[in-house]
Coordinates of N, CA and C in Angstrom, one line a residue:
M1 N 96.6 106.4 50.3 CA 95.4 105.7 50.8 C 96.8 105.2 52.3
L2 N 97.8 104.6 51.6 CA 99.1 104.2 52.7 C 99.7 105.5 53.4
R3 N 99.8 106.4 52.5 CA 100.5 107.7 52.7 C 99.8 108.2 53.7
R4 N 98.6 108.4 53.5 CA 97.5 109.0 54.5 C 97.3 108.3 55.8
A5 N 97.4 107.0 55.8 CA 97.4 106.2 57.1 C 98.6 106.2 57.9
L6 N 99.8 106.4 57.3 CA 101.1 106.8 57.7 C 101.3 108.2 58.5
A7 N 100.7 109.0 57.8 CA 100.4 110.3 58.3 C 99.7 110.4 59.7
V8 N 98.3 109.5 59.5 CA 97.7 109.9 60.7 C 98.6 109.1 61.9
S9 N 99.0 107.7 61.8 CA 99.7 107.2 62.8 C 100.9 108.1 63.5
I10 N 101.3 108.6 62.8 CA 102.5 109.7 63.4 C 101.9 110.6 64.0
S11 N 101.0 111.1 63.8 CA 100.0 112.5 64.5 C 99.4 111.9 65.6
V12 N 99.1 110.1 65.7 CA 98.6 110.1 66.9 C 100.0 109.7 68.1
L13 N 100.8 109.4 67.3 CA 102.2 109.7 68.1 C 102.9 110.5 68.8
L14 N 102.6 111.5 67.9 CA 102.9 112.9 68.4 C 102.3 113.6 69.2
L15 N 100.9 113.4 70.0 CA 99.8 113.9 70.0 C 99.8 113.0 71.7
A16 N 100.2 111.7 71.6 CA 100.1 110.7 72.7 C 100.8 111.1 74.0
A17 N 100.2 110.9 75.1 CA 100.9 111.8 76.4 C 102.1 111.0 76.6
P18 N 103.1 111.6 77.1 CA 104.5 110.9 77.3 C 104.4 109.9 78.5
A19 N 104.9 109.1 78.4 CA 105.3 107.8 79.7 C 105.7 108.6 80.7
R20 N 105.1 107.9 81.7 CA 105.7 108.3 83.1 C 106.8 107.5 83.5
A21 N 107.7 108.2 84.2 CA 108.8 107.6 84.3 C 109.4 108.0 86.0
L22 N 110.0 107.1 86.5 CA 110.6 107.6 87.6 C 111.6 108.5 88.4
D23 N 111.2 109.5 88.8 CA 112.1 110.7 89.3 C 112.2 111.0 90.6
V24 N 113.7 111.7 91.1 CA 113.8 111.7 92.7 C 113.9 113.4 92.5
Q25 N 113.9 114.1 93.5 CA 114.0 115.6 93.6 C 114.9 115.6 95.3
V26 N 115.8 116.6 95.4 CA 116.6 116.5 96.6 C 115.5 117.8 96.9
K27 N 115.1 117.9 98.3 CA 114.5 119.3 98.9 C 115.2 120.3 99.6
D28 N 115.9 119.4 100.6 CA 116.7 119.9 101.4 C 117.8 119.3 102.2
V29 N 118.8 119.5 102.9 CA 119.7 118.8 103.5 C 119.9 119.8 105.0
R30 N 119.7 118.8 106.1 CA 119.2 120.0 107.2 C 120.1 119.4 108.5
A31 N 120.6 119.7 109.5 CA 121.2 119.1 110.9 C 119.6 119.4 111.8
A32 N 119.1 118.1 112.1 CA 118.2 118.0 113.2 C 118.5 117.6 114.4
P33 N 118.2 117.8 115.8 CA 119.1 117.3 117.2 C 119.6 116.1 116.7
A34 N 118.6 115.1 116.4 CA 119.1 113.6 116.6 C 120.1 113.3 115.6
G35 N 120.5 114.4 114.5 CA 121.7 114.1 113.3 C 121.1 114.6 112.1
V36 N 121.9 114.2 111.1 CA 121.6 115.2 109.9 C 120.6 114.3 109.0
Q37 N 119.5 115.0 108.4 CA 118.6 114.7 107.3 C 118.1 115.2 106.2
T38 N 117.7 114.4 105.2 CA 117.4 115.2 104.3 C 116.0 115.2 103.8
S39 N 115.4 115.9 103.3 CA 114.0 115.7 102.6 C 114.4 115.5 101.3
I40 N 113.5 114.2 100.4 CA 113.8 114.2 98.9 C 112.0 113.9 98.8
E41 N 111.8 114.0 97.5 CA 111.1 113.4 96.6 C 110.7 112.8 95.7
L42 N 110.3 111.6 95.8 CA 109.8 110.7 94.7 C 108.4 111.3 93.9
R43 N 108.8 110.9 92.7 CA 107.9 111.4 91.6 C 107.4 110.3 90.7
D44 N 105.8 109.9 90.5 CA 105.9 109.2 89.5 C 106.1 107.6 89.8
V45 N 106.2 107.4 91.0 CA 106.6 106.1 91.8 C 106.2 105.2 91.1
I46 N 104.8 104.8 90.5 CA 104.8 103.7 89.4 C 104.8 104.0 88.2
P47 N 105.6 104.0 87.5 CA 105.9 103.7 86.2 C 104.5 103.1 85.3
D48 N 104.8 103.7 84.2 CA 103.3 103.1 83.2 C 104.1 101.6 82.7
R49 N 105.1 100.9 83.3 CA 105.6 99.7 82.8 C 104.9 98.5 83.7
F50 N 104.9 99.4 85.1 CA 104.4 98.5 86.3 C 103.1 98.7 86.6
K51 N 102.4 99.7 86.4 CA 100.9 99.5 86.3 C 100.2 98.4 86.8
H52 N 100.4 97.6 85.7 CA 99.5 96.5 85.6 C 100.1 95.9 86.6
V53 N 101.3 95.7 87.7 CA 101.7 94.7 88.5 C 100.5 95.1 90.1
V54 N 100.5 96.7 90.2 CA 99.4 97.2 91.3 C 98.1 96.6 91.1
D55 N 98.2 97.1 89.9 CA 96.1 97.1 89.1 C 96.0 95.5 89.9
E56 N 96.8 94.5 89.5 CA 96.7 93.4 89.9 C 96.9 92.8 91.1
G57 N 97.1 93.6 91.9 CA 97.1 93.4 93.5 C 98.8 92.7 93.9
G58 N 99.9 93.0 92.6 CA 101.2 92.8 92.9 C 102.0 93.3 93.7
V59 N 103.1 93.6 94.0 CA 103.5 93.9 94.9 C 105.1 94.5 94.0
L60 N 105.5 96.1 94.0 CA 106.5 96.3 93.9 C 107.4 96.8 94.7
H61 N 108.6 96.6 94.3 CA 109.7 97.3 95.8 C 110.4 98.6 95.4
V62 N 110.8 99.2 96.5 CA 111.5 100.2 96.1 C 112.5 100.9 97.0
R63 N 113.5 101.1 96.5 CA 114.9 101.1 97.5 C 115.5 102.6 96.9
V64 N 115.8 103.1 98.4 CA 116.2 104.7 98.3 C 117.3 104.3 98.7
Q65 N 118.4 105.1 98.0 CA 119.8 105.3 98.4 C 120.3 106.4 98.7
T66 N 120.9 106.8 99.6 CA 121.3 108.6 99.6 C 122.6 108.4 100.3
E67 N 123.7 109.2 100.0 CA 124.7 109.6 99.9 C 125.6 110.9 100.5
L68 N 126.1 111.6 101.4 CA 126.0 112.6 100.9 C 127.7 112.7 100.9
W69 N 128.0 113.6 100.3 CA 129.8 113.7 99.9 C 130.0 115.0 100.1
E70 N 131.1 115.1 100.5 CA 132.0 116.5 100.7 C 132.5 116.8 99.4
S71 N 132.6 117.9 99.1 CA 132.7 118.5 97.6 C 134.2 118.9 98.1
R72 N 135.3 118.5 96.9 CA 136.6 118.7 97.5 C 137.2 119.0 96.0
P73 N 138.5 119.7 96.2 CA 138.9 119.9 94.7 C 139.5 118.7 93.6
V74 N 139.8 117.9 94.8 CA 140.3 117.0 93.8 C 139.8 115.4 94.1
W75 N 139.6 114.5 95.1 CA 138.9 113.7 95.3 C 137.6 114.3 96.1
D76 N 136.5 113.7 95.9 CA 135.4 114.1 96.7 C 135.1 112.7 98.1
R77 N 135.0 113.0 98.9 CA 134.9 112.1 100.0 C 133.3 112.1 100.3
L78 N 133.1 110.5 100.6 CA 131.7 110.2 101.1 C 132.0 110.2 102.7
V79 N 130.9 111.1 103.0 CA 130.6 111.6 104.6 C 130.2 110.3 105.5
Y80 N 129.1 110.3 105.1 CA 128.7 108.5 105.7 C 128.4 107.3 104.9
P81 N 128.5 106.3 105.5 CA 128.1 105.1 104.5 C 127.0 105.6 103.9
A82 N 126.8 104.5 102.6 CA 125.3 105.2 102.2 C 124.0 104.4 102.8
M83 N 123.1 105.0 102.6 CA 122.1 104.7 103.8 C 120.9 104.3 102.7
I84 N 120.3 103.2 102.9 CA 119.3 102.6 102.3 C 118.4 102.3 102.9
R85 N 117.1 102.6 102.3 CA 115.6 102.3 103.1 C 114.7 101.6 102.0
M86 N 114.1 100.3 102.5 CA 113.4 100.0 101.7 C 112.0 99.9 101.6
F87 N 111.3 99.8 100.4 CA 109.9 100.1 100.9 C 108.8 98.6 99.8
R88 N 107.7 98.4 100.5 CA 106.9 97.6 99.6 C 105.7 98.5 99.0
L89 N 105.5 98.3 97.9 CA 104.7 99.5 97.2 C 103.5 98.5 97.1
V90 N 102.4 98.8 98.1 CA 101.3 97.5 97.9 C 100.0 98.4 97.8
R91 N 98.5 97.8 97.2 CA 97.4 98.1 97.6 C 97.1 98.2 99.1
T92 N 96.5 99.0 99.9 CA 96.5 98.7 101.4 C 94.9 97.6 101.2
A93 N 94.1 97.9 100.5 CA 92.6 97.1 100.8 C 92.6 96.7 98.9
A94 N 91.8 95.8 99.0 CA 91.2 95.6 97.3 C 90.5 97.1 97.3
G95 N 90.6 97.3 96.0 CA 90.3 98.9 95.3 C 90.7 99.7 96.1
G96 N 91.6 99.8 97.5 CA 91.7 101.0 98.1 C 93.1 101.8 97.8
D97 N 93.5 102.4 98.3 CA 94.7 103.3 98.3 C 96.1 102.1 98.1
V98 N 96.9 102.8 97.5 CA 98.4 102.4 97.3 C 99.2 103.4 98.1
A99 N 100.1 102.5 98.8 CA 101.1 103.1 99.9 C 102.5 102.6 99.7
L100 N 103.0 103.5 100.5 CA 105.0 102.7 100.5 C 105.1 102.2 101.9
L101 N 105.0 101.1 102.1 CA 105.4 100.3 103.7 C 106.6 99.9 103.9
D102 N 107.2 100.7 105.1 CA 108.9 100.1 105.3 C 108.8 99.0 106.0
A103 N 110.3 98.7 106.5 CA 110.4 97.3 107.2 C 109.8 97.7 108.6
D104 N 109.9 99.2 109.2 CA 109.2 99.2 110.5 C 107.5 99.4 110.9
G105 N 107.1 99.4 109.2 CA 105.4 99.4 109.3 C 105.0 100.5 109.0
V106 N 105.9 101.5 109.0 CA 105.5 102.9 108.4 C 104.8 103.1 107.2
S107 N 103.8 103.8 107.0 CA 103.0 103.6 105.6 C 103.1 105.1 105.5
V108 N 103.5 105.2 104.0 CA 103.4 106.6 103.2 C 102.4 106.7 102.2
P109 N 101.1 107.4 102.4 CA 100.2 107.0 101.2 C 100.3 107.8 99.8
L110 N 100.4 107.3 98.8 CA 100.6 107.8 97.5 C 99.7 108.7 96.9
P111 N 99.9 110.0 96.5 CA 98.5 110.9 96.0 C 98.0 110.2 95.1
G112 N 96.9 110.7 94.9 CA 95.7 110.0 93.9 C 94.9 109.2 94.3
R113 N 93.3 108.9 94.1 CA 92.5 108.2 95.0 C 92.9 106.9 95.1
S114 N 93.1 106.1 94.1 CA 93.5 104.7 94.3 C 94.5 104.2 93.7
G115 N 95.3 105.0 93.0 CA 96.2 104.5 92.1 C 96.3 103.4 91.2
K116 N 94.7 103.4 90.6 CA 94.6 102.6 89.2 C 94.6 103.9 87.9
S117 N 95.1 102.7 87.0 CA 95.5 103.3 85.6 C 94.5 104.5 84.8
G118 N 93.4 104.0 85.3 CA 92.2 104.9 85.1 C 92.2 106.7 85.9
D119 N 92.8 106.4 87.2 CA 92.5 107.3 87.7 C 93.2 108.7 87.4
S120 N 92.8 110.1 87.5 CA 93.4 111.0 87.0 C 94.4 111.8 87.7
G121 N 95.5 111.7 86.8 CA 96.7 112.2 87.2 C 97.5 110.8 88.1
G122 N 96.9 109.8 88.3 CA 97.7 108.5 88.5 C 98.2 108.8 89.9
P123 N 99.3 107.5 90.5 CA 99.3 107.7 91.8 C 101.1 108.5 91.9
G124 N 101.1 108.6 93.0 CA 102.9 108.8 93.1 C 103.5 110.2 92.4
G125 N 102.4 111.2 92.4 CA 102.7 112.5 91.8 C 103.9 113.3 92.5
R126 N 103.9 113.2 93.6 CA 105.2 113.9 94.6 C 104.9 113.0 95.5
V127 N 106.0 111.9 96.3 CA 105.8 111.3 97.5 C 106.7 112.0 98.5
P128 N 106.8 112.8 99.7 CA 107.8 113.1 100.1 C 108.5 112.0 101.3
L129 N 109.5 112.3 101.4 CA 110.2 110.9 102.2 C 111.3 112.0 103.3
V130 N 111.5 111.7 104.5 CA 112.7 111.9 105.1 C 113.6 111.1 105.4
M131 N 115.0 111.1 105.2 CA 116.0 109.9 105.2 C 116.9 110.5 106.3
D132 N 117.4 109.3 107.3 CA 118.4 110.1 108.2 C 119.6 109.6 107.9
L133 N 121.1 110.5 107.7 CA 122.0 110.6 107.0 C 123.1 109.8 107.7
G134 N 122.9 111.0 109.0 CA 124.3 110.4 110.0 C 124.1 111.2 111.3
D135 N 125.4 111.3 111.9 CA 125.8 112.0 112.8 C 126.4 113.6 112.4
R136 N 125.6 114.7 113.2 CA 125.8 115.9 112.5 C 127.5 116.5 112.9
G137 N 128.2 115.6 114.0 CA 129.4 115.8 114.5 C 130.1 115.5 112.9
R138 N 129.7 114.8 112.3 CA 131.0 114.7 111.0 C 131.1 116.0 109.7
L139 N 130.4 116.6 110.3 CA 130.2 117.7 109.1 C 131.0 118.9 109.7
S140 N 131.8 119.9 108.8 CA 132.5 121.1 109.2 C 131.7 122.3 108.6
T141 N 131.5 123.1 109.2 CA 131.0 124.6 109.1 C 131.8 124.7 107.5
E142 N 133.0 124.7 107.4 CA 134.0 125.1 106.5 C 133.9 124.4 105.2
S143 N 133.4 123.4 104.9 CA 133.3 122.5 104.0 C 131.6 122.4 103.2
R144 N 132.0 121.9 101.9 CA 130.9 122.3 101.1 C 130.7 120.6 100.9
Y145 N 129.1 120.5 100.8 CA 128.7 118.8 100.6 C 127.5 119.0 99.6
Y146 N 127.6 117.4 99.2 CA 126.2 117.5 98.3 C 125.9 116.3 98.4
L147 N 124.3 116.1 98.0 CA 123.6 114.6 98.3 C 123.3 113.6 97.0
H148 N 123.5 112.7 97.0 CA 123.5 112.0 95.8 C 122.5 110.9 95.8
V149 N 121.3 110.7 95.9 CA 120.4 110.0 95.8 C 119.9 108.7 94.6
I150 N 119.5 107.5 94.9 CA 119.4 107.2 93.7 C 118.1 106.2 94.0
A151 N 116.9 106.1 93.5 CA 115.8 105.5 93.6 C 115.6 104.2 92.6
T152 N 115.0 102.9 93.1 CA 115.0 102.1 92.4 C 113.3 101.5 92.4
V153 N 113.1 101.3 91.3 CA 111.4 100.6 91.5 C 111.6 99.1 90.9
G154 N 111.2 98.3 91.2 CA 111.1 96.8 90.7 C 110.5 95.6 91.2
T155 N 110.4 94.9 90.4 CA 109.0 93.8 90.4 C 109.4 92.4 91.2
L156 N 110.7 92.2 92.1 CA 111.3 91.0 92.3 C 110.2 90.6 93.4
A157 N 109.9 89.5 93.8 CA 109.1 89.5 94.7 C 109.3 87.8 94.9
E158 N 108.8 87.1 96.2 CA 108.6 85.8 96.5 C 108.4 85.0 95.5
R159 N 106.8 84.8 95.2 CA 106.2 84.4 93.8 C 107.2 84.3 92.5
E160 N 108.0 85.3 92.3 CA 108.3 85.3 90.7 C 109.8 84.9 90.7
V161 N 110.5 84.8 92.2 CA 111.5 83.8 92.3 C 111.3 82.3 92.4
D162 N 110.1 81.8 93.0 CA 109.7 80.8 93.0 C 109.7 80.0 91.5
E163 N 108.4 81.0 90.9 CA 107.8 80.5 90.1 C 109.2 80.3 88.6
A164 N 110.3 81.5 89.2 CA 111.6 81.2 87.7 C 112.2 79.6 88.2
G165 N 112.3 79.6 89.7 CA 113.0 78.1 89.7 C 111.9 77.1 89.1
D166 N 111.0 76.9 89.7 CA 109.9 75.5 89.0 C 110.4 75.5 87.5
A167 N 110.5 76.6 86.9 CA 110.7 76.7 85.3 C 111.9 76.1 85.2
V168 N 113.0 76.3 85.9 CA 114.4 75.9 86.0 C 114.9 74.7 86.2
F169 N 114.5 74.2 87.4 CA 114.6 73.1 88.5 C 113.4 71.9 88.6
G170 N 112.6 72.3 88.3 CA 111.0 72.0 88.6 C 110.9 72.0 89.9
R171 N 109.7 71.5 90.3 CA 108.7 71.9 91.7 C 109.5 71.4 92.7
P172 N 109.8 71.5 93.7 CA 110.6 71.2 95.1 C 110.4 69.8 95.1
G173 N 108.7 69.5 94.9 CA 108.6 67.8 95.0 C 109.4 67.1 94.2
E174 N 109.4 67.6 93.3 CA 109.9 66.9 92.1 C 111.4 66.7 91.8
S175 N 111.9 67.5 92.4 CA 113.3 67.7 92.1 C 114.2 66.6 93.3
N176 N 115.6 66.5 92.4 CA 116.2 65.4 93.1 C 117.7 66.1 93.9
G177 N 118.4 65.9 94.5 CA 119.3 66.2 95.0 C 120.0 67.4 94.7
L178 N 120.5 67.1 92.9 CA 120.9 67.9 92.4 C 120.4 69.2 91.9
G179 N 118.8 69.0 91.8 CA 117.9 69.9 90.9 C 117.9 70.9 92.6
S180 N 117.7 70.1 93.5 CA 117.3 71.0 95.2 C 118.5 71.8 95.4
L181 N 119.8 71.7 95.3 CA 120.9 72.2 95.1 C 121.1 73.4 94.1
G182 N 120.7 73.3 92.9 CA 120.6 74.3 92.1 C 119.3 75.4 92.2
R183 N 118.6 75.0 92.5 CA 117.1 75.6 93.4 C 117.8 76.5 94.0
L184 N 118.6 76.2 95.2 CA 118.9 76.9 96.4 C 120.1 78.1 95.9
V185 N 121.0 77.4 94.8 CA 121.9 78.3 94.2 C 121.3 79.7 93.5
F186 N 120.0 79.2 92.6 CA 119.4 80.0 91.7 C 118.6 81.2 92.6
R187 N 118.2 80.6 93.6 CA 117.4 81.5 94.7 C 118.5 82.6 95.3
T188 N 119.3 82.2 95.4 CA 120.2 82.9 96.4 C 120.7 84.3 95.5
A189 N 121.0 83.6 94.1 CA 121.5 84.3 93.1 C 120.6 85.3 92.6
L190 N 119.2 85.3 92.8 CA 118.1 86.2 92.1 C 118.2 87.3 93.2
Q191 N 118.2 86.7 94.4 CA 118.0 87.4 95.7 C 119.2 88.9 96.1
A192 N 120.3 87.9 95.5 CA 121.3 88.5 95.9 C 121.4 90.2 94.7
S193 N 120.8 89.5 93.4 CA 121.1 90.7 92.1 C 120.2 91.8 92.7
S194 N 119.9 92.8 91.7 CA 119.1 93.7 92.0 C 117.9 93.5 92.4
Y195 N 117.3 93.6 90.7 CA 115.9 93.1 90.5 C 115.2 92.2 89.3
L196 N 114.3 91.5 89.2 CA 114.1 91.1 88.2 C 113.9 92.0 86.8
Q197 N 113.0 93.0 87.2 CA 113.1 94.2 86.6 C 112.5 95.6 87.4
S198 N 113.2 96.6 86.8 CA 113.7 97.5 87.6 C 113.7 98.8 86.8
V199 N 113.2 99.6 87.3 CA 113.4 101.2 86.8 C 114.2 102.0 87.7
S200 N 114.9 102.9 87.3 CA 115.9 103.6 88.4 C 115.9 105.3 87.9
A201 N 116.3 106.1 89.0 CA 116.5 107.4 88.6 C 117.4 107.7 89.5
E202 N 118.3 108.7 89.5 CA 118.9 109.3 90.5 C 119.5 111.0 90.6
T203 N 119.9 111.7 91.0 CA 119.8 112.9 91.1 C 121.0 113.6 92.3
K204 N 121.9 114.7 91.9 CA 122.4 115.1 93.1 C 122.3 116.5 93.3
S205 N 122.3 116.8 94.7 CA 121.8 118.1 95.1 C 122.9 119.3 94.3
R206 N 122.4 120.7 95.0 CA 123.4 121.5 94.7 C 124.3 121.5 95.6
R207 N 125.4 122.4 95.6 CA 126.6 122.6 96.8 C 126.0 122.9 98.0
L208 N 126.0 122.7 99.0 CA 125.5 123.4 100.1 C 126.7 123.1 100.8
S209 N 127.0 124.6 101.7 CA 128.0 124.8 102.9 C 127.6 123.9 103.9
G210 N 128.5 123.7 104.8 CA 128.3 122.7 106.0 C 127.6 123.9 107.2
R211 N 128.1 125.2 107.0 CA 127.2 126.2 107.9 C 126.0 126.3 107.5
D212 N 125.3 126.4 106.3 CA 124.0 126.4 106.0 C 123.1 125.1 106.5
I213 N 123.7 123.9 106.3 CA 123.5 123.1 106.7 C 123.2 122.7 108.3
M214 N 124.2 123.1 109.4 CA 123.9 123.2 110.7 C 123.3 124.4 110.8
Q215 N 123.0 125.4 110.2 CA 121.8 126.2 110.8 C 120.5 125.8 110.6

């Protein structure tokens, strides 16, 4: 009986669907009239471990960092400072769709009807983003380049920082001067760090000639 139960358990584990994980893909790098841009694709933006956060009305934070590098024989050179774009991943209405919202209020809807765990396929199958990189005058047609992208999904939120501070230093109305100072330092440290919980994915594009990018 024990062996049979063990065999059934192993079979269930082998047949279980693999957990979704954040992924990022580079689609292209091109020169536009206003500068150099890249098109990337985020996949499975809501990893399985964070689905309950969105289902319960919470907020996820998405950070996308892009770096264009010149490929050289000895030391590669960073062409532009790293470009970072931040998003809040929220449900747009009660029971409604899930979307990425940036600081300018631009909304990028996620694939899937509502983003709930029970939906077929779930949200965030393929989310296209266009990122500005910098001035096209920094590129040379004779050089070769590649794009490095790091995407991070995390759960840091104001409420989580406050609750963690309450647990350590007590509530603001109950804290003495030393406790208030500790709360301030603790809050600053948390906000300066990455995320309370996070999942990251990164990728590099193939080598591209400056001539191809400029065309």
